[in-house]
mmCIF file of C-alpha atoms and ligand atoms in Angstrom:
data_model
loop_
_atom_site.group_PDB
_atom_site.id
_atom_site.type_symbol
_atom_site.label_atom_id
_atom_site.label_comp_id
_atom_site.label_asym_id
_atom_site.label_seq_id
_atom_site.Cartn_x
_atom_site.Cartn_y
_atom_site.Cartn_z
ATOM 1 C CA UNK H 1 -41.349 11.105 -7.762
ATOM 2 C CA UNK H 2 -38.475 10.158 -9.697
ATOM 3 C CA UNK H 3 -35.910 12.184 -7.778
ATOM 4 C CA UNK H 4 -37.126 10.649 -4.739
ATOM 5 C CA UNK H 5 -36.706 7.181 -6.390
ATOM 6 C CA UNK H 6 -33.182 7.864 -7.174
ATOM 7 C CA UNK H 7 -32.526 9.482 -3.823
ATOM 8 C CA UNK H 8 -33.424 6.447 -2.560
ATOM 9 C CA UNK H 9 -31.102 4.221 -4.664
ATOM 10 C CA UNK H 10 -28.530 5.949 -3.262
ATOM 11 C CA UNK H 11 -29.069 5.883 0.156
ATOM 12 C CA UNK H 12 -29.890 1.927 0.236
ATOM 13 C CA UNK H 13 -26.492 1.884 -1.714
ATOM 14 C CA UNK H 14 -24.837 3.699 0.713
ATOM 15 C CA UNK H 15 -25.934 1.678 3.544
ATOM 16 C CA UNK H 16 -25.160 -1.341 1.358
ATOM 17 C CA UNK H 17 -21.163 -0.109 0.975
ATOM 18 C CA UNK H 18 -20.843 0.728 4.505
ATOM 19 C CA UNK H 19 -22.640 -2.591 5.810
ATOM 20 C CA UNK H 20 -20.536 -4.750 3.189
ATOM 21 C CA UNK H 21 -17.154 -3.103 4.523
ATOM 22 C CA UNK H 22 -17.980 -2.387 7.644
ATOM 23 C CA UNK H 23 -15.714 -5.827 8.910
ATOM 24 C CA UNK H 24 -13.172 -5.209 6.363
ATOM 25 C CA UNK H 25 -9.755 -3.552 8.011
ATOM 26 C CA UNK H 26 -9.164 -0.103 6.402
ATOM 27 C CA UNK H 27 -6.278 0.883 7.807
ATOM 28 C CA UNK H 28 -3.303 -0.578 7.571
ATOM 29 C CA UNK H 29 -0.364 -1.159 9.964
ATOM 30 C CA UNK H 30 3.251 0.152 8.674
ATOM 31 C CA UNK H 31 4.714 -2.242 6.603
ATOM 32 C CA UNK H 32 7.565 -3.355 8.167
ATOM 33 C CA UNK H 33 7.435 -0.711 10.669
ATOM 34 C CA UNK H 34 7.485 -1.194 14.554
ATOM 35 C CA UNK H 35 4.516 -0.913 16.894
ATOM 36 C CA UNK H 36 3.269 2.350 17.759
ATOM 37 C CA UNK H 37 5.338 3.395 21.542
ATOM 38 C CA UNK H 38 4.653 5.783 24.430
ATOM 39 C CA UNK H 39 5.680 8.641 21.971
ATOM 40 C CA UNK H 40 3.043 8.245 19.463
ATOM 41 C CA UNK H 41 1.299 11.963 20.608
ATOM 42 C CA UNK H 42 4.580 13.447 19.080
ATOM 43 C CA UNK H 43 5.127 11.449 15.975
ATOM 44 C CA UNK H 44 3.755 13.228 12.537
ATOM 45 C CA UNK H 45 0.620 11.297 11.533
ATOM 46 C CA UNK H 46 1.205 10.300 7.864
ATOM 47 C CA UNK H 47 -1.607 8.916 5.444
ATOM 48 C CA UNK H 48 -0.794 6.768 2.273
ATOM 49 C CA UNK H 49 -3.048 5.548 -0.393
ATOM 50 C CA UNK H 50 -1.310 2.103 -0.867
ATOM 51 C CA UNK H 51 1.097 -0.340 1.351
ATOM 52 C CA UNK H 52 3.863 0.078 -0.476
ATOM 53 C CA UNK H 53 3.807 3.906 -0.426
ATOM 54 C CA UNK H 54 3.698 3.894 2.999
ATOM 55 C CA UNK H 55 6.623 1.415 3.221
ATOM 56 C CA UNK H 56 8.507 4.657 1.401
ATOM 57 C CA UNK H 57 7.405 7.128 3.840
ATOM 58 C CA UNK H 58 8.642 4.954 6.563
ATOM 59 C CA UNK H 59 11.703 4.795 5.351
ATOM 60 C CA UNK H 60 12.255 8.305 5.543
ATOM 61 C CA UNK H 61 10.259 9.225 8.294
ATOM 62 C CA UNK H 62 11.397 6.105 10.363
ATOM 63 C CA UNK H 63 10.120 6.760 14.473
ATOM 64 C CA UNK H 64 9.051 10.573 13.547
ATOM 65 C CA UNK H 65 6.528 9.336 11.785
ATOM 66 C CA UNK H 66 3.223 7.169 12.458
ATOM 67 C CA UNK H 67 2.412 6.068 8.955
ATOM 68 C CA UNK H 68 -0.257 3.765 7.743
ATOM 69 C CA UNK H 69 -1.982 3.166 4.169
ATOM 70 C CA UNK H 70 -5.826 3.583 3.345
ATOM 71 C CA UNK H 71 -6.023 0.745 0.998
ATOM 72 C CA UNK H 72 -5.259 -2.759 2.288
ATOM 73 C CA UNK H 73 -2.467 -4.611 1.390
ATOM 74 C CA UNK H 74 -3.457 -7.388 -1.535
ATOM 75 C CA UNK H 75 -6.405 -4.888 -3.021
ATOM 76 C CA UNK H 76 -6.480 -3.164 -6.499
ATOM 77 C CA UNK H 77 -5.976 0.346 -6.174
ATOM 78 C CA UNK H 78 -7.808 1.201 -9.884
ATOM 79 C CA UNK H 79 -10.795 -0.191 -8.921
ATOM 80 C CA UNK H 80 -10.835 0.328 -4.818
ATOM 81 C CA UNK H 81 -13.837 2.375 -3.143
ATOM 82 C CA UNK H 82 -12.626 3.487 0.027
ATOM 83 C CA UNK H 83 -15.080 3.091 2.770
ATOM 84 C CA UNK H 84 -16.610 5.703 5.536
ATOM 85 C CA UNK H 85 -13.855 4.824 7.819
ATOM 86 C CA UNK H 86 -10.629 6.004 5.419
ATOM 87 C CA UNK H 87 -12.458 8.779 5.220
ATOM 88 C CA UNK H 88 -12.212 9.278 8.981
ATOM 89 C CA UNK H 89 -8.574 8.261 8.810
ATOM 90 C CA UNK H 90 -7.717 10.979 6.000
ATOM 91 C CA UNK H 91 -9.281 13.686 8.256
ATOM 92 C CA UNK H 92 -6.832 12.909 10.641
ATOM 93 C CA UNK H 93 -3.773 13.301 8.978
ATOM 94 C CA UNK H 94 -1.249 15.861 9.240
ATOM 95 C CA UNK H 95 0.517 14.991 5.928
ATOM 96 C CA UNK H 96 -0.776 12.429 3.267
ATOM 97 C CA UNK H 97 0.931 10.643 0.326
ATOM 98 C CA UNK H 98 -0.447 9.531 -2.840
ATOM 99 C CA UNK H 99 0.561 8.274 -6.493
ATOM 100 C CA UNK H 100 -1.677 10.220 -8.581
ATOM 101 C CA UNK H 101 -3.268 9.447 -11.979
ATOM 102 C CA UNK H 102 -4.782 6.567 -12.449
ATOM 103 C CA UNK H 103 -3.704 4.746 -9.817
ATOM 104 C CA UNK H 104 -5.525 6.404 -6.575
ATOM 105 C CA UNK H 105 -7.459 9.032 -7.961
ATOM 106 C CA UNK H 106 -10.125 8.406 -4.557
ATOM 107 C CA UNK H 107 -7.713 9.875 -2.638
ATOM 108 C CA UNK H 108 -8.394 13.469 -4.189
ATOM 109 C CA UNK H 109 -11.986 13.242 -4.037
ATOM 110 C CA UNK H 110 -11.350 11.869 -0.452
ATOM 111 C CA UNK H 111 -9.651 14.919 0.640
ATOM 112 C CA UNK H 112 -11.746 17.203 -0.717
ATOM 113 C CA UNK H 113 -14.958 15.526 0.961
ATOM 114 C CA UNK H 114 -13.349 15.725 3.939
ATOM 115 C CA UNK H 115 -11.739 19.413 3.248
ATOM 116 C CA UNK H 116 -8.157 18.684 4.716
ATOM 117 C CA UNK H 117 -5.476 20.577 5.932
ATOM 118 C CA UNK H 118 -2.726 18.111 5.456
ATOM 119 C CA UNK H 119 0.216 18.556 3.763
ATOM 120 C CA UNK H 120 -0.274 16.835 0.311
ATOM 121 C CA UNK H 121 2.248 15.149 -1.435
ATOM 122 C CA UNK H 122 1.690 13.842 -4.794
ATOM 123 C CA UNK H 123 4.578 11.670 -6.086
ATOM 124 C CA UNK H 124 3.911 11.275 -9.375
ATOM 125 C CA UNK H 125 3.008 15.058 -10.243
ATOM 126 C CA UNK H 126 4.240 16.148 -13.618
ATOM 127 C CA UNK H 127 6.311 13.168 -14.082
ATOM 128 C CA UNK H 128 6.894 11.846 -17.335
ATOM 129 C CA UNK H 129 7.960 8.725 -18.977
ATOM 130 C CA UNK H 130 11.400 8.069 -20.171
ATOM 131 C CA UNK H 131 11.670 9.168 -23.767
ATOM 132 C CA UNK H 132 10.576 5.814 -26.223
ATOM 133 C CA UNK H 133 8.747 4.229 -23.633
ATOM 134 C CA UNK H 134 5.506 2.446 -25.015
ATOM 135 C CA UNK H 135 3.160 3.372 -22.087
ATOM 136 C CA UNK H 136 -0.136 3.180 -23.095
ATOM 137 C CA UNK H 137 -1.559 -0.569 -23.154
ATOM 138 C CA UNK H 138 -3.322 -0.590 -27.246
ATOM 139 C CA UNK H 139 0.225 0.039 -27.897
ATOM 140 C CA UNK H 140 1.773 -2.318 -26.500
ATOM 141 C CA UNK H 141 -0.953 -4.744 -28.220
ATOM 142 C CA UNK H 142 -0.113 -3.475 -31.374
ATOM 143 C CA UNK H 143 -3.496 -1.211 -32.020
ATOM 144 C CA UNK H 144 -3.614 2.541 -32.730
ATOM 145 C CA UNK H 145 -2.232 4.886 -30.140
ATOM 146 C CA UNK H 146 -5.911 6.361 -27.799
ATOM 147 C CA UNK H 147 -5.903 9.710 -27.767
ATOM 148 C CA UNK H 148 -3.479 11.395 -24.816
ATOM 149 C CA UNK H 149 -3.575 14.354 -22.909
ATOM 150 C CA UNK H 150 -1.535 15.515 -19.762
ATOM 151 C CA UNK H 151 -3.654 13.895 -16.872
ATOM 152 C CA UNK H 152 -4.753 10.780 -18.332
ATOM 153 C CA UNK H 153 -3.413 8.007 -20.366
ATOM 154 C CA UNK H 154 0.199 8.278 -18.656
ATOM 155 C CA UNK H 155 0.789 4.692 -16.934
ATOM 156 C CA UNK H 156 1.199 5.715 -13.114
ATOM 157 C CA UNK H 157 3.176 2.870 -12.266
ATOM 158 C CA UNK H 158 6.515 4.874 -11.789
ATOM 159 C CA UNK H 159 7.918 3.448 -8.700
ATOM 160 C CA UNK H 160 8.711 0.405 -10.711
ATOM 161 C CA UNK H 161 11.693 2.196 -12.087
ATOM 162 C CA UNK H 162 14.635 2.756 -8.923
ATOM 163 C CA UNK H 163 15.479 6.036 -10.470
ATOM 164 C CA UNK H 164 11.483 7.127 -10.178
ATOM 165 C CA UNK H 165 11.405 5.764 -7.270
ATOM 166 C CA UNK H 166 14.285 8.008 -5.601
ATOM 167 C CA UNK H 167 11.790 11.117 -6.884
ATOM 168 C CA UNK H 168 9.521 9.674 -4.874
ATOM 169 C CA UNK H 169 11.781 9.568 -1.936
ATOM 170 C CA UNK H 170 12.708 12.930 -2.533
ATOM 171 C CA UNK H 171 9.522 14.416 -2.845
ATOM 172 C CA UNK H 172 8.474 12.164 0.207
ATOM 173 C CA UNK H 173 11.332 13.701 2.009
ATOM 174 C CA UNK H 174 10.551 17.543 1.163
ATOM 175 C CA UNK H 175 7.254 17.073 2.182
ATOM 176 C CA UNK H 176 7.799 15.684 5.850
ATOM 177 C CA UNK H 177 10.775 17.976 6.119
ATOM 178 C CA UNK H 178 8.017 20.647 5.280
ATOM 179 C CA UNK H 179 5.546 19.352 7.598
ATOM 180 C CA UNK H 180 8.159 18.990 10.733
ATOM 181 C CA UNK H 181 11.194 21.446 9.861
ATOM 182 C CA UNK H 182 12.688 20.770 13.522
ATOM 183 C CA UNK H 183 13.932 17.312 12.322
ATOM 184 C CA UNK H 184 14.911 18.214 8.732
ATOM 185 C CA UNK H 185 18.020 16.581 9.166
ATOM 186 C CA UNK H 186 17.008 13.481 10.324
ATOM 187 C CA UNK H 187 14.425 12.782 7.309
ATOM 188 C CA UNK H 188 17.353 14.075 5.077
ATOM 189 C CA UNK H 189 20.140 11.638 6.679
ATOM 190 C CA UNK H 190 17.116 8.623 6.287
ATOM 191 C CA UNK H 191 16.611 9.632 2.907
ATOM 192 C CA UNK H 192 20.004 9.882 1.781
ATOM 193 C CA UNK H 193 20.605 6.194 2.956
ATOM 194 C CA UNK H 194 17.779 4.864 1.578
ATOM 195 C CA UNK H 195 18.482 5.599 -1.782
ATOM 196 C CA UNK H 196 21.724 4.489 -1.296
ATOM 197 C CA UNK H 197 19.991 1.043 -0.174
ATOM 198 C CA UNK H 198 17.651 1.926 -3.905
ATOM 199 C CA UNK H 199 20.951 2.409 -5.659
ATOM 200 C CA UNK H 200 22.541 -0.703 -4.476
ATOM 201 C CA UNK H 201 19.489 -2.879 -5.600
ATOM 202 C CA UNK H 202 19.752 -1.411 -9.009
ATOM 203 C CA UNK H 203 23.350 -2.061 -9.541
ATOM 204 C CA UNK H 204 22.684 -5.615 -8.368
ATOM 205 C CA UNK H 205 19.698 -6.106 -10.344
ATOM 206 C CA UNK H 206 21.341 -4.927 -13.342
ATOM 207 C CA UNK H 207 23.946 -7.851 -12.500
ATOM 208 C CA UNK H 208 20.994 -10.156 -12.428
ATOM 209 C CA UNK H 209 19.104 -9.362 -15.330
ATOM 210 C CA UNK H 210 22.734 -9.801 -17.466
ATOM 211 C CA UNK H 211 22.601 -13.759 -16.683
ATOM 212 C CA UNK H 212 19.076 -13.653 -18.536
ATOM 213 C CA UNK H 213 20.025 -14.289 -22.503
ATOM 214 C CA UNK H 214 19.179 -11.489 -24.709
ATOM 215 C CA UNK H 215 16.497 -12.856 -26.787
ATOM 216 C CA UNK H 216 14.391 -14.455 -23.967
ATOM 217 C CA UNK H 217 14.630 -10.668 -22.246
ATOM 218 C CA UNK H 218 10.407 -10.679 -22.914
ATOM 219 C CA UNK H 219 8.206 -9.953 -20.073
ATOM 220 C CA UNK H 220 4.464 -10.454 -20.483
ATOM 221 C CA UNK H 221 2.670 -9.149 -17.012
ATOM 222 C CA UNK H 222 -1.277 -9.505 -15.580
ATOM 223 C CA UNK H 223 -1.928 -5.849 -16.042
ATOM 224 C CA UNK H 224 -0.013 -3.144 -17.629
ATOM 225 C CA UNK H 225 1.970 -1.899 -14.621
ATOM 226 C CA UNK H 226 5.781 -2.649 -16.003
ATOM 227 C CA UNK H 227 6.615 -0.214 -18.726
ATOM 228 C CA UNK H 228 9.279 2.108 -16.796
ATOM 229 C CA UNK H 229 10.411 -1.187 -15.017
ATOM 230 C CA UNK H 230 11.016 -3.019 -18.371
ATOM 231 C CA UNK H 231 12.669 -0.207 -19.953
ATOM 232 C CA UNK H 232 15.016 0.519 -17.334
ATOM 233 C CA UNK H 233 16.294 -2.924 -17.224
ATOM 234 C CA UNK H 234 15.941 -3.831 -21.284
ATOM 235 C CA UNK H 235 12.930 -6.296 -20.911
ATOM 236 C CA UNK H 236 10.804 -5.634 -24.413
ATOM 237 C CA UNK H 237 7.304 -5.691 -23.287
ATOM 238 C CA UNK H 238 5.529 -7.664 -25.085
ATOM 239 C CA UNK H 239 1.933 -7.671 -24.065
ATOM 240 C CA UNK H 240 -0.062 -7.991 -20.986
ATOM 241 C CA UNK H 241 -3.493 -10.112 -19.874
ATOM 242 C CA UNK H 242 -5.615 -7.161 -18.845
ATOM 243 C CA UNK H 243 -5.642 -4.353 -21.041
ATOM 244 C CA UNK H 244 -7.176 -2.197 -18.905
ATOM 245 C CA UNK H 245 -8.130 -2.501 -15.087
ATOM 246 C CA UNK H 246 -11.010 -4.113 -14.491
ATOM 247 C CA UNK H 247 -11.764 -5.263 -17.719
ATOM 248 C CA UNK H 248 -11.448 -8.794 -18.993
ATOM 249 C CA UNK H 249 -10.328 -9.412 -22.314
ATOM 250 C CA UNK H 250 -11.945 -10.277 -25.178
ATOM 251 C CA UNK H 251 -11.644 -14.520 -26.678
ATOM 252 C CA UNK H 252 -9.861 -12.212 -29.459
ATOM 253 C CA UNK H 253 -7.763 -10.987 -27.384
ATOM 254 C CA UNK H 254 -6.816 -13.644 -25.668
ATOM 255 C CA UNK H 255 -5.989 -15.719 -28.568
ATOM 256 C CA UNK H 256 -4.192 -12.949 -29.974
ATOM 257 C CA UNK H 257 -1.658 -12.820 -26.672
ATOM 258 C CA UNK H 258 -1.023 -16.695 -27.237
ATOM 259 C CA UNK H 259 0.044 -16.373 -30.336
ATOM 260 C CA UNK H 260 2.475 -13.490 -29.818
ATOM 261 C CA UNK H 261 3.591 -15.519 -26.484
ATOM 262 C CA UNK H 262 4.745 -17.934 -28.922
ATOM 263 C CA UNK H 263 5.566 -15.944 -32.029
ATOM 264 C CA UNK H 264 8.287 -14.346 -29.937
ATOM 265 C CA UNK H 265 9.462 -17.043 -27.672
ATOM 266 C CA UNK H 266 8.106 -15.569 -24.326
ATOM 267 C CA UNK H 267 9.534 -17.648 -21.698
ATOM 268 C CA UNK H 268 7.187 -17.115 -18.660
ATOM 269 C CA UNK H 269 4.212 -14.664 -17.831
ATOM 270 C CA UNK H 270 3.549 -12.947 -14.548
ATOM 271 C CA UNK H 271 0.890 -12.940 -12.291
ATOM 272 C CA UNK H 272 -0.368 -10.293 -9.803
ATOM 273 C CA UNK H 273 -1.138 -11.137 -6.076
ATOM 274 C CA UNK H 274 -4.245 -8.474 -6.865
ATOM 275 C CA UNK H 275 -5.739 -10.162 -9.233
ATOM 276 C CA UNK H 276 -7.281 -13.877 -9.753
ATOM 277 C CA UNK H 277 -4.378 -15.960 -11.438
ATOM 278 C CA UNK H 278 -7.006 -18.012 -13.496
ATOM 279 C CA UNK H 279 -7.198 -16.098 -17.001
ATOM 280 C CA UNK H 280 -3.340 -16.225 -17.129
ATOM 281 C CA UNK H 281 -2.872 -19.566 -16.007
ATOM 282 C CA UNK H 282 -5.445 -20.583 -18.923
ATOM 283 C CA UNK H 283 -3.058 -18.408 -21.350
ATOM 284 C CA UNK H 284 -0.182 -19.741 -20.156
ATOM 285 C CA UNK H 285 -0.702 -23.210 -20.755
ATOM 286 C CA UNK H 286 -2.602 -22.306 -23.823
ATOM 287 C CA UNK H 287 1.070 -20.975 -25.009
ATOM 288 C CA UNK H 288 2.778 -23.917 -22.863
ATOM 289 C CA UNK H 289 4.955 -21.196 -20.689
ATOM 290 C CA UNK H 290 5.291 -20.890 -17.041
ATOM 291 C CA UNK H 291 3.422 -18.557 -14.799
ATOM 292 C CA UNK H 292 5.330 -16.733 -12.072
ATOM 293 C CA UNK H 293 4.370 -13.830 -9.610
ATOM 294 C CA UNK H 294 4.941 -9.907 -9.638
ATOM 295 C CA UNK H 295 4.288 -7.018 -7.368
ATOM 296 C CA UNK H 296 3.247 -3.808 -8.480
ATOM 297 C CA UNK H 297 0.417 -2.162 -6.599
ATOM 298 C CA UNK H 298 -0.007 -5.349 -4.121
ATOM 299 C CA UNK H 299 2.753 -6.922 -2.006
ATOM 300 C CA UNK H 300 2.313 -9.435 0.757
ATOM 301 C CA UNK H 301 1.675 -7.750 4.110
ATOM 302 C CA UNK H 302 4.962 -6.620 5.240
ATOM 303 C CA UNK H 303 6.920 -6.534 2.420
ATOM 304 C CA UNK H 304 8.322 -3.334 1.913
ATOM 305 C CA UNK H 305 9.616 -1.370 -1.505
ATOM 306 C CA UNK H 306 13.492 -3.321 -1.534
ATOM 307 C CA UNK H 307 12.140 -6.080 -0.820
ATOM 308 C CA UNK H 308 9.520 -5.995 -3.505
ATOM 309 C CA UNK H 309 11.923 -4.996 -6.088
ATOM 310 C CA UNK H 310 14.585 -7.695 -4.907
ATOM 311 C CA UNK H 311 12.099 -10.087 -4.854
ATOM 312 C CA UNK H 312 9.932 -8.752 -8.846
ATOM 313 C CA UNK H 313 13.780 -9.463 -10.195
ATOM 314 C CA UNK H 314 14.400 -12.693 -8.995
ATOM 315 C CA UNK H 315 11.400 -13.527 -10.398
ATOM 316 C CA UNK H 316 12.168 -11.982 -13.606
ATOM 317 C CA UNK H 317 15.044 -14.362 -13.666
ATOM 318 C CA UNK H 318 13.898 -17.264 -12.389
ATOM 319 C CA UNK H 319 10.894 -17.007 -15.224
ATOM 320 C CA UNK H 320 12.646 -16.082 -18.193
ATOM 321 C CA UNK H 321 16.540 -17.414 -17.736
ATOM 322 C CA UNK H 322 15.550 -20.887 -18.243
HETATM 323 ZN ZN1 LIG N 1 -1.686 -0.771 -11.394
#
């Protein structure tokens, strides 16, 4: 009796996911890539978990490649549930990209449901964060360090940081170039100009962040998604709104952020496109700072990696420069 009782919970909850996504677009067009042409049979079909990834795959892959991203643009990966049709598009793909950790981990259990063949490439496999860097969000709050093993408890936001993110390109790049060795060169010349483009932002980015004085060089973020971005340009981290995804903080909490917000002479926090604005906006004039936007795992539609980055920095200065 009672295993048929749960059986049927989960059936009427499966029926209740598919019916509540079934108008919801899954799969996502290439950000800023061109339409699909006449040679589409040829191209290498390419599956990434988020937007932005996929922006990095077209980069490389440019017309050899028809890429497009399970996740829509403007969702949060931590807490997405990928619906029936994903599923359909990840059994079609030849090679398919994903972070890893805790950003995407439905993508693994994806592929495995759906036993694929694809080429995998995981671009944050094995990495590491830079030596000092506080990663882990009770740290950056001040509280005792959770415990930490290899797989979890690393922050997974690596791309944040231009010289992760030309890891990513490379690892993006050995993967298609293993997928489709006829047009190894190609992928290599695309990949070798795109992080010159990656290069170019960071020396100009360094440029910008210089103009912001030293002591107002403080970033406060929505959720904790900056740590390898703040170290590599000298931001101190100095707390975030959401300690962990999907979970709201505590009136503690809360009141505890305000008063290091103003204890150390934060000039702006930063809001996430992902996420509902209205808990920092509350802090923010709580500590009487300004609120501004970032992109981590969301971007508008169409915005690709550069772009992102040029556009996080110019934020960064814009907030905290004053
Ligand atoms: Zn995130």
């Amino acid at each position: 009796m009672r295993r048929w009782l749960v059986t049927i919970v989960v059936l009427v909850g499966l029926v209740m996911t598919a019916c509540g996504r079934a108008s919801q677009p899954t799969v996502q067009p290439p950000v800023g890539g061109e339409t699909v042409t006449g040679v589409a049979a040829s191209r290498l079909v390419v599956v990434a978990s988020l937007p932005i990834l996929a922006s990095m795959v077209k980069a490389v892959g440019g017309e050899l490649v028809e890429v497009s991203a399970v996740m829509p643009g403007g969702a949060d990966p931590h807490t997405y549930q990928p619906t029936p049709r994903d599923v359909a598009t990840l059994a079609e793909a030849q090679v398919v990209v994903y972070n890893g950790g805790e950003l995407d981990p439905w993508m693994e259990r994806q592929l495995e449901a759906v036993r694929s063949k694809a080429k995998v490439i995981v671009l944050s496999e094995g990495l590491k964060p830079p030596e000092g860097v506080a990663v882990e969000e009770e740290r950056v709050l001040g509280t005792p360090e959770p415990e930490h093993d290899e797989e979890h408890g690393i922050n997974p936001h690596f791309w944040l940081d231009p010289d992760f993110a030309v890891i990513y390109i490379d690892r993006i790049t050995a993967g298609l170039v293993e997928a489709d060795p006829a047009h190894a060169e190609l992928y290599r010349a695309n990949a070798a100009r795109y992080i010159d483009e990656i290069r170019n932002f960071d020396t100009w980015a360094k440029e910008q962040i210089a103009t912001i004085p030293p002591e107002r060089r403080k970033l406060v973020t929505f959720h904790n998604a900056f740590p390898y971005f703040a170290a590599h340009y000298g931001l101190e981290l100095v707390g975030v709104v959401v300690l962990s995804p999907g979970r709201e903080p505590s009136p503690q909490e809360v009141a505890q952020l305000v008063a290091r917000i103003r204890a150390e002479g934060v000039p702006a926090i930063f809001v996430e496109p992902q996420f509902n604005p209205k808990l920092a906006q509350t802090i923010a004039q709580e500590a009487g700072v300004r609120v501004l936007e970032l992109y981590s795992d969301a971007a508008p539609a169409g915005m690709d990696y550069l772009a992102m980055m040029r556009q996080n920095v110019t934020n960064v200065v814009e907030g905290l420069r004053g």
